[in-house]
Amino acid sequence: MPSAIIIGSGPAGSITAHELAQNGWDVTVVERGRNLRPGFGEKPSSELETLYSSDEVKSSRHFGFPHPNLEPQVGRSQAEAADGVERSQYGAHQSLGSAVGGTSLHYNAKFPRFWRQDFTMLSDSGPIDGAQVADWPITYEELEPFYDEVEHTIGVQGDTEQMPQFVLDQTPRSRNYPMPPNPTGYAARLMAAGAQTVGYNPFPYPSAVNSREFDGRPACNSCGMCSSFGCPINARGDALTSYLNPAVLTGQVRVIERAHVFKIHTNAAGDTATEIEYYDEDHVAHRLSADKIIIAGSPIQTARLLLLSANDQHPNGLGNGSDQVGRNMMFHYFIIGGAEFSYDVQTLRAQSTTVEVDDLVGPFTDPLATLQGVPYFKGGLIQVGSGLPLMSEAYFYAGLGIPHGAPHKAAMTTSLGRQRIGGIQFVGEDLPQANNRVDLDPSMRDWHGLPIARVTYSPHAHEKAAALYFAPRLEAMCLAAPGAVAAVVLPQPTISDHPSNTAHHAGTARMGNDPATSVCDAQGRLHECQNVHVVDGSLFPTFPGFNPTLTILANALRIARGITQGGV
Amino acid sequence: MPKTDLRRRRALQTGGAAAITATMALPGCGNSPNTTDSPVSGPGINPPDNPTVAAKYLNQKQYDSLEALLDRLIPEDISPGATTARCVDHIDAFLAAFETSPAFIYAGAPYSDRGGHPTNEFQRFIPLDKYEEIAWRTTIEGSQGIPEREMNGPIVGLQQIYDEGLAHLDSRAQQQGAECFADLSAAQRDLIINDPSDAAVASFVGTVFGEAIKGMYGAPEYQGNQNFAGWGFTNYDGDVHPRGYSDEQVVNADNPGLFDALLPASYHEGAANKSAQATKPGEFNPPKSLSRKTTSFPVIGSADEMSFLIASSGGDINQLKKLMQNYRNFLQKQEAV
């Protein structure tokens, strides 16, 4: 029986475990987080319990996330790196979830596909100075059957009948979504009307959220507490319920919790991995071996593990002969916008976001960009209609500098930021840059004593130019919402030289056909180590402006099927 | 269910609380009984088996000083403040988190009894695993020289921060001839906590304000937000599971807006909408002199981003302000335009 070790139990790891188990593989999944779904591995997914709830205190206390006391995340800008600053950011920013099921336990489950043009950006639109723009080694058409399979397994709501033709043309599909859309939130309807007024084309946001009972799990009741909350009623599709738990129930898969893999060992020639080594929660090291080693740690942690696995044959990190491991770290940037209303527009009553607008995906050319040396730029989708829960609202005012005492009470009573703002978030494409990279911090350690990952990042002129172009359009769209009395937007890349606070990560082990410029081949296999595959978002050569989880799942499924059927 | 059922229920409860508050004097200096009896309403009505009972860390004098501070951070005015909400009990329970079993860190799941569930499962806290226990003991007790708690240097625990911070407030009060901070008038306390020359106070206030926000607006099972003091004047529904919202409550406003007839129909009705015919993206060039109306008090945030910022700040307001410095600069610039 062939065997595999999968490092990380998020979407990429879970779907890979499921596919391998279906084909008779013996699979061990190693996960640094804990299980938060009682009944996991024992009961069918429709009967799983949860430790999550609509509890803002709990989510503010790193529930399901790494704790910064034990696993801090650090970062700095490119300019700071050039000045020799070791790190300027410290805390939990950009830490993805660590739990069995990964970040999919508390994601928003927005499930757009990438567009056909995204796979051929270099060929279609050409290079951009200072960025490593690349084609994907696969086409949209190769990925399409896997998009379809994931949508119908995990359960996605949407409606092709209500999607603009130009979106369908870029995302050809064989059939409609398995579920119709949920009710559209009132605030989202206001903002969608604004989008229509300026000529844009809003449509129902595809989401892995049940609008009716699906796979034994109930329909969403529109509580609104999605982002950073686990779904208390099991209405949201995720990697654990749809893939990992069913995989464990086959008896072919075991999951080791709170196990932190810190090294992949190779044979003397360096071309084959022999073992992985992990620490348990008592800091005791254990070794495991298998035919295949599958890495699914998410981009920052996947790069960290490859770098930690340096040995004589791989002196710069496992599979890093190209010096591309850790480079091309990409974060979507967000332009947050909002329209102010004179009354409560009930932003929290609806699943996280119910309306999508794709009119600003691009590519565009504009004198603004040409002046900055950028020949063209791409944007992304607009998430329309979402709100802040109450405690976040209070922190937001405090962080803006509204003082304690009477001003705080007045702000909370007026509640401009929660009750009276219809929100949008534009998700912008971030270009891959060699100097946006993950490396090992020279001195900071995690609770096992291992070097932590350090992220060096700054936006490219492409993102700054794009943000300047999009901001006034987004502001106008907000102002056009019926009844809007004012609007404001925050074009992140022009405000800060650091990444947005986002869970959308990609790059660091890009796939490509040329071993000199990529880390993995089209099957996710390290060019330099024949039985190690990367299957997560680290593989993405570019990062189009769409929520990435569906594409992470579909691409991992494609690779896993290649492993089981093609013998790769 | 009637649309405003939840809100009406909360309004009744907070109305009752306000009446109590009006007669509630602030405790004096370590000589008044704790006001930590069961709240008038809220959690406790339908407890699960083995609810977790909060413990206490602060002595009476510290407790009174902390309450006197919280009263100035989230004051009582026409709406309830930290005193009514018992933010002091929220913080005291958090500082004593490891005096209870399970630790008083994560409330239970998945439902309280506020959204139609028969029992309040939030009241039975979630057992921590080893990782979580080390992480939270480090936060609360400090690293204490234990190697796995201080890989990157010593960490001062919240218990020590509160001990020292409250002692400092008392010493400031003593400079004014009072016995302790709680004996000062509201105006005297405001002068101290807003004293820009006292860095120790500024640091402590940032820590306390951050936790007070959780005590005021978080779930009442953490011992704050009693009588839903934080969810009444803010018109907040709180946790609503398993009931959730009806389609009608999602799609339409409780109090209809003037322009509702102009809005696109809800997508769940499958109504054909004009977007479906669009064969290319809409093009829109904002006029050069966009008659921009920036909000007079420009605020906007996203839930995703705020959860990262709150986590990264550790809930400390001074840290959060540093993390949001760029926002503040940008918004101030916008306002000036």
Short mmCIF file of N, CA, C and O in Angstrom, two decimals, chain A residues 214-298:
data_model
loop_
_atom_site.label_atom_id
_atom_site.label_comp_id
_atom_site.label_asym_id
_atom_site.label_seq_id
_atom_site.Cartn_x
_atom_site.Cartn_y
_atom_site.Cartn_z
N PHE A 214 -27.60 20.63 2.76
CA PHE A 214 -26.68 20.03 1.80
C PHE A 214 -25.81 19.03 2.54
O PHE A 214 -25.22 19.35 3.57
N ASP A 215 -25.76 17.82 2.04
CA ASP A 215 -24.89 16.81 2.63
C ASP A 215 -25.19 16.59 4.12
O ASP A 215 -24.29 16.33 4.91
N GLY A 216 -26.46 16.73 4.48
CA GLY A 216 -26.85 16.52 5.87
C GLY A 216 -26.61 17.69 6.79
O GLY A 216 -26.92 17.63 7.97
N ARG A 217 -26.04 18.77 6.25
CA ARG A 217 -25.79 19.97 7.06
C ARG A 217 -26.85 21.01 6.74
O ARG A 217 -27.33 21.09 5.62
N PRO A 218 -27.24 21.87 7.72
CA PRO A 218 -28.40 22.75 7.54
C PRO A 218 -28.10 23.99 6.69
O PRO A 218 -26.95 24.28 6.38
N ALA A 219 -29.17 24.71 6.37
CA ALA A 219 -29.03 25.98 5.66
C ALA A 219 -28.54 27.05 6.62
O ALA A 219 -28.84 27.04 7.81
N CYS A 220 -27.77 27.99 6.08
CA CYS A 220 -27.29 29.17 6.82
C CYS A 220 -28.48 30.00 7.29
O CYS A 220 -29.46 30.14 6.57
N ASN A 221 -28.37 30.56 8.51
CA ASN A 221 -29.44 31.42 9.01
C ASN A 221 -29.03 32.90 9.05
O ASN A 221 -29.61 33.69 9.78
N SER A 222 -28.02 33.24 8.25
CA SER A 222 -27.65 34.64 8.02
C SER A 222 -27.27 35.40 9.29
O SER A 222 -27.54 36.59 9.41
N CYS A 223 -26.59 34.73 10.22
CA CYS A 223 -26.23 35.40 11.48
C CYS A 223 -25.23 36.53 11.28
O CYS A 223 -25.14 37.43 12.09
N GLY A 224 -24.45 36.47 10.22
CA GLY A 224 -23.50 37.55 9.93
C GLY A 224 -22.15 37.41 10.60
O GLY A 224 -21.22 38.14 10.27
N MET A 225 -22.01 36.50 11.53
CA MET A 225 -20.74 36.35 12.25
C MET A 225 -19.91 35.28 11.56
O MET A 225 -19.74 34.17 12.10
N CYS A 226 -19.37 35.62 10.38
CA CYS A 226 -18.61 34.64 9.60
C CYS A 226 -17.11 34.84 9.79
O CYS A 226 -16.40 33.94 10.20
N SER A 227 -16.66 36.05 9.50
CA SER A 227 -15.23 36.29 9.42
C SER A 227 -14.58 36.14 10.79
O SER A 227 -14.89 36.87 11.72
N SER A 228 -13.68 35.18 10.89
CA SER A 228 -12.93 34.82 12.10
C SER A 228 -13.77 34.04 13.11
O SER A 228 -13.32 33.77 14.21
N PHE A 229 -14.98 33.67 12.74
CA PHE A 229 -15.80 32.81 13.59
C PHE A 229 -16.01 31.47 12.90
O PHE A 229 -16.25 31.41 11.70
N GLY A 230 -15.96 30.38 13.66
CA GLY A 230 -16.43 29.12 13.14
C GLY A 230 -17.94 29.14 13.06
O GLY A 230 -18.59 29.84 13.83
N CYS A 231 -18.52 28.39 12.12
CA CYS A 231 -19.98 28.39 12.00
C CYS A 231 -20.57 27.50 13.10
O CYS A 231 -20.31 26.30 13.13
N PRO A 232 -21.39 28.08 13.99
CA PRO A 232 -21.93 27.27 15.10
C PRO A 232 -22.91 26.21 14.64
O PRO A 232 -23.15 25.24 15.36
N ILE A 233 -23.53 26.41 13.46
CA ILE A 233 -24.59 25.47 13.06
C ILE A 233 -24.15 24.52 11.95
O ILE A 233 -24.97 23.77 11.43
N ASN A 234 -22.86 24.58 11.56
CA ASN A 234 -22.35 23.64 10.55
C ASN A 234 -22.99 23.87 9.18
O ASN A 234 -23.23 22.93 8.43
N ALA A 235 -23.26 25.14 8.87
CA ALA A 235 -23.88 25.46 7.58
C ALA A 235 -22.84 25.86 6.52
O ALA A 235 -23.18 26.00 5.36
N ARG A 236 -21.62 26.04 6.96
CA ARG A 236 -20.58 26.48 6.03
C ARG A 236 -19.74 25.28 5.64
O ARG A 236 -19.30 24.53 6.50
N GLY A 237 -19.53 25.11 4.36
CA GLY A 237 -18.68 24.02 3.89
C GLY A 237 -17.23 24.35 4.18
O GLY A 237 -16.81 25.49 4.05
N ASP A 238 -16.47 23.35 4.59
CA ASP A 238 -15.04 23.60 4.83
C ASP A 238 -14.25 22.33 4.55
O ASP A 238 -14.82 21.28 4.22
N ALA A 239 -12.94 22.44 4.69
CA ALA A 239 -12.07 21.32 4.36
C ALA A 239 -12.28 20.15 5.30
O ALA A 239 -12.18 18.98 4.91
N LEU A 240 -12.59 20.44 6.55
CA LEU A 240 -12.73 19.37 7.53
C LEU A 240 -14.01 18.56 7.29
O LEU A 240 -13.99 17.33 7.23
N THR A 241 -15.13 19.27 7.14
CA THR A 241 -16.39 18.53 7.00
C THR A 241 -16.48 17.81 5.67
O THR A 241 -17.00 16.69 5.61
N SER A 242 -16.00 18.44 4.60
CA SER A 242 -16.19 17.82 3.28
C SER A 242 -15.08 16.84 2.92
O SER A 242 -15.31 15.96 2.09
N TYR A 243 -13.92 16.99 3.49
CA TYR A 243 -12.79 16.16 3.05
C TYR A 243 -12.08 15.41 4.17
O TYR A 243 -11.94 14.19 4.12
N LEU A 244 -11.60 16.11 5.18
CA LEU A 244 -10.72 15.44 6.13
C LEU A 244 -11.47 14.44 7.00
O LEU A 244 -11.02 13.31 7.21
N ASN A 245 -12.64 14.86 7.52
CA ASN A 245 -13.38 13.94 8.37
C ASN A 245 -13.84 12.69 7.60
O ASN A 245 -13.62 11.56 8.07
N PRO A 246 -14.43 12.85 6.40
CA PRO A 246 -14.75 11.65 5.63
C PRO A 246 -13.51 10.79 5.34
O PRO A 246 -13.58 9.56 5.33
N ALA A 247 -12.37 11.45 5.12
CA ALA A 247 -11.14 10.70 4.84
C ALA A 247 -10.73 9.86 6.04
O ALA A 247 -10.37 8.69 5.92
N VAL A 248 -10.81 10.46 7.24
CA VAL A 248 -10.43 9.72 8.44
C VAL A 248 -11.40 8.56 8.68
O VAL A 248 -11.00 7.47 9.10
N LEU A 249 -12.67 8.79 8.36
CA LEU A 249 -13.66 7.73 8.56
C LEU A 249 -13.43 6.52 7.64
O LEU A 249 -13.94 5.44 7.92
N THR A 250 -12.64 6.68 6.58
CA THR A 250 -12.33 5.51 5.74
C THR A 250 -11.38 4.55 6.45
O THR A 250 -11.22 3.40 6.02
N GLY A 251 -10.72 5.02 7.51
CA GLY A 251 -9.75 4.17 8.19
C GLY A 251 -8.36 4.22 7.54
O GLY A 251 -7.42 3.61 8.04
N GLN A 252 -8.24 4.98 6.47
CA GLN A 252 -6.96 5.05 5.76
C GLN A 252 -6.09 6.22 6.23
O GLN A 252 -4.95 6.35 5.80
N VAL A 253 -6.67 7.11 7.04
CA VAL A 253 -6.00 8.37 7.36
C VAL A 253 -5.98 8.56 8.87
O VAL A 253 -6.98 8.38 9.54
N ARG A 254 -4.84 8.89 9.41
CA ARG A 254 -4.80 9.32 10.81
C ARG A 254 -4.25 10.74 10.86
O ARG A 254 -3.46 11.16 10.01
N VAL A 255 -4.70 11.50 11.87
CA VAL A 255 -4.28 12.89 12.02
C VAL A 255 -3.57 13.01 13.36
O VAL A 255 -4.10 12.59 14.39
N ILE A 256 -2.36 13.56 13.35
CA ILE A 256 -1.63 13.82 14.59
C ILE A 256 -1.74 15.31 14.89
O ILE A 256 -1.27 16.14 14.11
N GLU A 257 -2.40 15.64 16.00
CA GLU A 257 -2.59 17.04 16.38
C GLU A 257 -1.37 17.58 17.13
O GLU A 257 -0.62 16.83 17.73
N ARG A 258 -1.29 18.92 17.15
CA ARG A 258 -0.23 19.60 17.89
C ARG A 258 1.15 18.99 17.62
O ARG A 258 1.94 18.75 18.53
N ALA A 259 1.38 18.71 16.36
CA ALA A 259 2.65 18.15 15.94
C ALA A 259 3.26 19.11 14.92
O ALA A 259 2.64 19.39 13.89
N HIS A 260 4.42 19.63 15.23
CA HIS A 260 5.02 20.67 14.41
C HIS A 260 6.21 20.09 13.63
O HIS A 260 7.27 19.83 14.20
N VAL A 261 6.02 19.92 12.33
CA VAL A 261 7.10 19.38 11.50
C VAL A 261 8.17 20.45 11.31
O VAL A 261 7.87 21.58 10.93
N PHE A 262 9.43 20.07 11.59
CA PHE A 262 10.50 21.07 11.47
C PHE A 262 11.61 20.64 10.52
O PHE A 262 12.53 21.41 10.26
N LYS A 263 11.51 19.43 9.98
CA LYS A 263 12.61 19.01 9.10
C LYS A 263 12.13 17.89 8.18
O LYS A 263 11.45 16.97 8.61
N ILE A 264 12.52 18.00 6.92
CA ILE A 264 12.36 16.90 5.98
C ILE A 264 13.76 16.39 5.66
O ILE A 264 14.62 17.16 5.21
N HIS A 265 14.00 15.14 5.95
CA HIS A 265 15.32 14.55 5.70
C HIS A 265 15.35 13.90 4.32
O HIS A 265 14.33 13.38 3.86
N THR A 266 16.52 13.90 3.70
CA THR A 266 16.66 13.26 2.39
C THR A 266 17.72 12.16 2.46
O THR A 266 18.47 12.05 3.43
N ASN A 267 17.77 11.38 1.37
CA ASN A 267 18.84 10.40 1.24
C ASN A 267 20.16 11.13 0.96
O ASN A 267 20.19 12.36 0.80
N ALA A 268 21.24 10.36 0.88
CA ALA A 268 22.56 10.97 0.71
C ALA A 268 22.67 11.74 -0.60
O ALA A 268 23.35 12.77 -0.67
N ALA A 269 21.96 11.27 -1.63
CA ALA A 269 22.02 11.97 -2.91
C ALA A 269 21.17 13.24 -2.89
O ALA A 269 21.34 14.12 -3.73
N GLY A 270 20.27 13.32 -1.95
CA GLY A 270 19.43 14.52 -1.84
C GLY A 270 18.23 14.53 -2.77
O GLY A 270 17.46 15.48 -2.77
N ASP A 271 18.05 13.45 -3.56
CA ASP A 271 16.97 13.49 -4.53
C ASP A 271 15.68 12.83 -4.05
O ASP A 271 14.67 12.83 -4.74
N THR A 272 15.72 12.25 -2.86
CA THR A 272 14.54 11.57 -2.32
C THR A 272 14.42 11.87 -0.83
O THR A 272 15.40 11.74 -0.09
N ALA A 273 13.22 12.26 -0.42
CA ALA A 273 12.99 12.48 1.01
C ALA A 273 12.78 11.13 1.68
O ALA A 273 12.10 10.25 1.14
N THR A 274 13.36 10.98 2.86
CA THR A 274 13.26 9.71 3.57
C THR A 274 12.35 9.78 4.78
O THR A 274 11.62 8.85 5.08
N GLU A 275 12.40 10.89 5.48
CA GLU A 275 11.67 11.00 6.73
C GLU A 275 11.28 12.46 6.97
O GLU A 275 11.94 13.37 6.48
N ILE A 276 10.27 12.63 7.80
CA ILE A 276 10.01 13.95 8.37
C ILE A 276 10.23 13.86 9.86
O ILE A 276 10.17 12.78 10.45
N GLU A 277 10.49 15.00 10.46
CA GLU A 277 10.72 15.02 11.90
C GLU A 277 9.83 16.11 12.51
O GLU A 277 9.76 17.22 11.97
N TYR A 278 9.13 15.78 13.58
CA TYR A 278 8.25 16.77 14.21
C TYR A 278 8.40 16.76 15.72
O TYR A 278 8.82 15.77 16.31
N TYR A 279 8.06 17.90 16.32
CA TYR A 279 7.98 18.00 17.77
C TYR A 279 6.54 17.83 18.21
O TYR A 279 5.63 18.42 17.61
N ASP A 280 6.33 17.04 19.26
CA ASP A 280 5.00 17.02 19.87
C ASP A 280 4.92 18.15 20.89
O ASP A 280 5.86 18.95 21.03
N GLU A 281 3.81 18.23 21.62
CA GLU A 281 3.63 19.40 22.49
C GLU A 281 4.52 19.35 23.73
O GLU A 281 4.58 20.32 24.48
N ASP A 282 5.23 18.24 23.94
CA ASP A 282 6.23 18.19 25.00
C ASP A 282 7.64 18.43 24.46
O ASP A 282 8.62 18.16 25.15
N HIS A 283 7.72 18.91 23.24
CA HIS A 283 8.99 19.20 22.56
C HIS A 283 9.80 17.92 22.30
O HIS A 283 11.02 17.99 22.09
N VAL A 284 9.17 16.78 22.32
CA VAL A 284 9.86 15.53 22.00
C VAL A 284 9.84 15.33 20.49
O VAL A 284 8.79 15.48 19.85
N ALA A 285 10.99 15.03 19.92
CA ALA A 285 11.08 14.86 18.47
C ALA A 285 10.70 13.44 18.07
O ALA A 285 11.04 12.47 18.76
N HIS A 286 9.96 13.33 16.96
CA HIS A 286 9.56 12.04 16.42
C HIS A 286 9.89 12.03 14.93
O HIS A 286 9.90 13.06 14.29
N ARG A 287 10.14 10.82 14.41
CA ARG A 287 10.38 10.69 12.97
C ARG A 287 9.31 9.81 12.34
O ARG A 287 8.84 8.85 12.96
N LEU A 288 8.94 10.13 11.12
CA LEU A 288 7.99 9.32 10.35
C LEU A 288 8.53 9.22 8.93
O LEU A 288 9.15 10.15 8.42
N SER A 289 8.24 8.09 8.29
CA SER A 289 8.63 8.00 6.89
C SER A 289 7.45 7.53 6.05
O SER A 289 6.50 6.92 6.57
N ALA A 290 7.50 7.84 4.77
CA ALA A 290 6.44 7.46 3.84
C ALA A 290 6.99 7.58 2.42
O ALA A 290 8.06 8.17 2.20
N ASP A 291 6.23 7.03 1.47
CA ASP A 291 6.67 7.10 0.07
C ASP A 291 6.64 8.54 -0.45
O ASP A 291 7.50 8.96 -1.22
N LYS A 292 5.60 9.25 -0.06
CA LYS A 292 5.45 10.64 -0.53
C LYS A 292 5.36 11.58 0.65
O LYS A 292 4.70 11.28 1.66
N ILE A 293 6.01 12.74 0.52
CA ILE A 293 5.88 13.80 1.51
C ILE A 293 5.13 14.94 0.83
O ILE A 293 5.57 15.46 -0.20
N ILE A 294 3.99 15.30 1.39
CA ILE A 294 3.13 16.34 0.80
C ILE A 294 3.14 17.54 1.74
O ILE A 294 2.79 17.42 2.92
N ILE A 295 3.51 18.71 1.22
CA ILE A 295 3.58 19.90 2.07
C ILE A 295 2.38 20.79 1.78
O ILE A 295 2.13 21.17 0.64
N ALA A 296 1.65 21.11 2.86
CA ALA A 296 0.44 21.94 2.73
C ALA A 296 0.35 22.86 3.93
O ALA A 296 -0.67 22.93 4.62
N GLY A 297 1.42 23.59 4.19
CA GLY A 297 1.49 24.40 5.41
C GLY A 297 0.98 25.81 5.26
O GLY A 297 0.98 26.56 6.23
N SER A 298 0.56 26.19 4.05
CA SER A 298 0.24 27.56 3.63
C SER A 298 1.56 28.29 3.38
O SER A 298 2.59 27.91 3.92
#
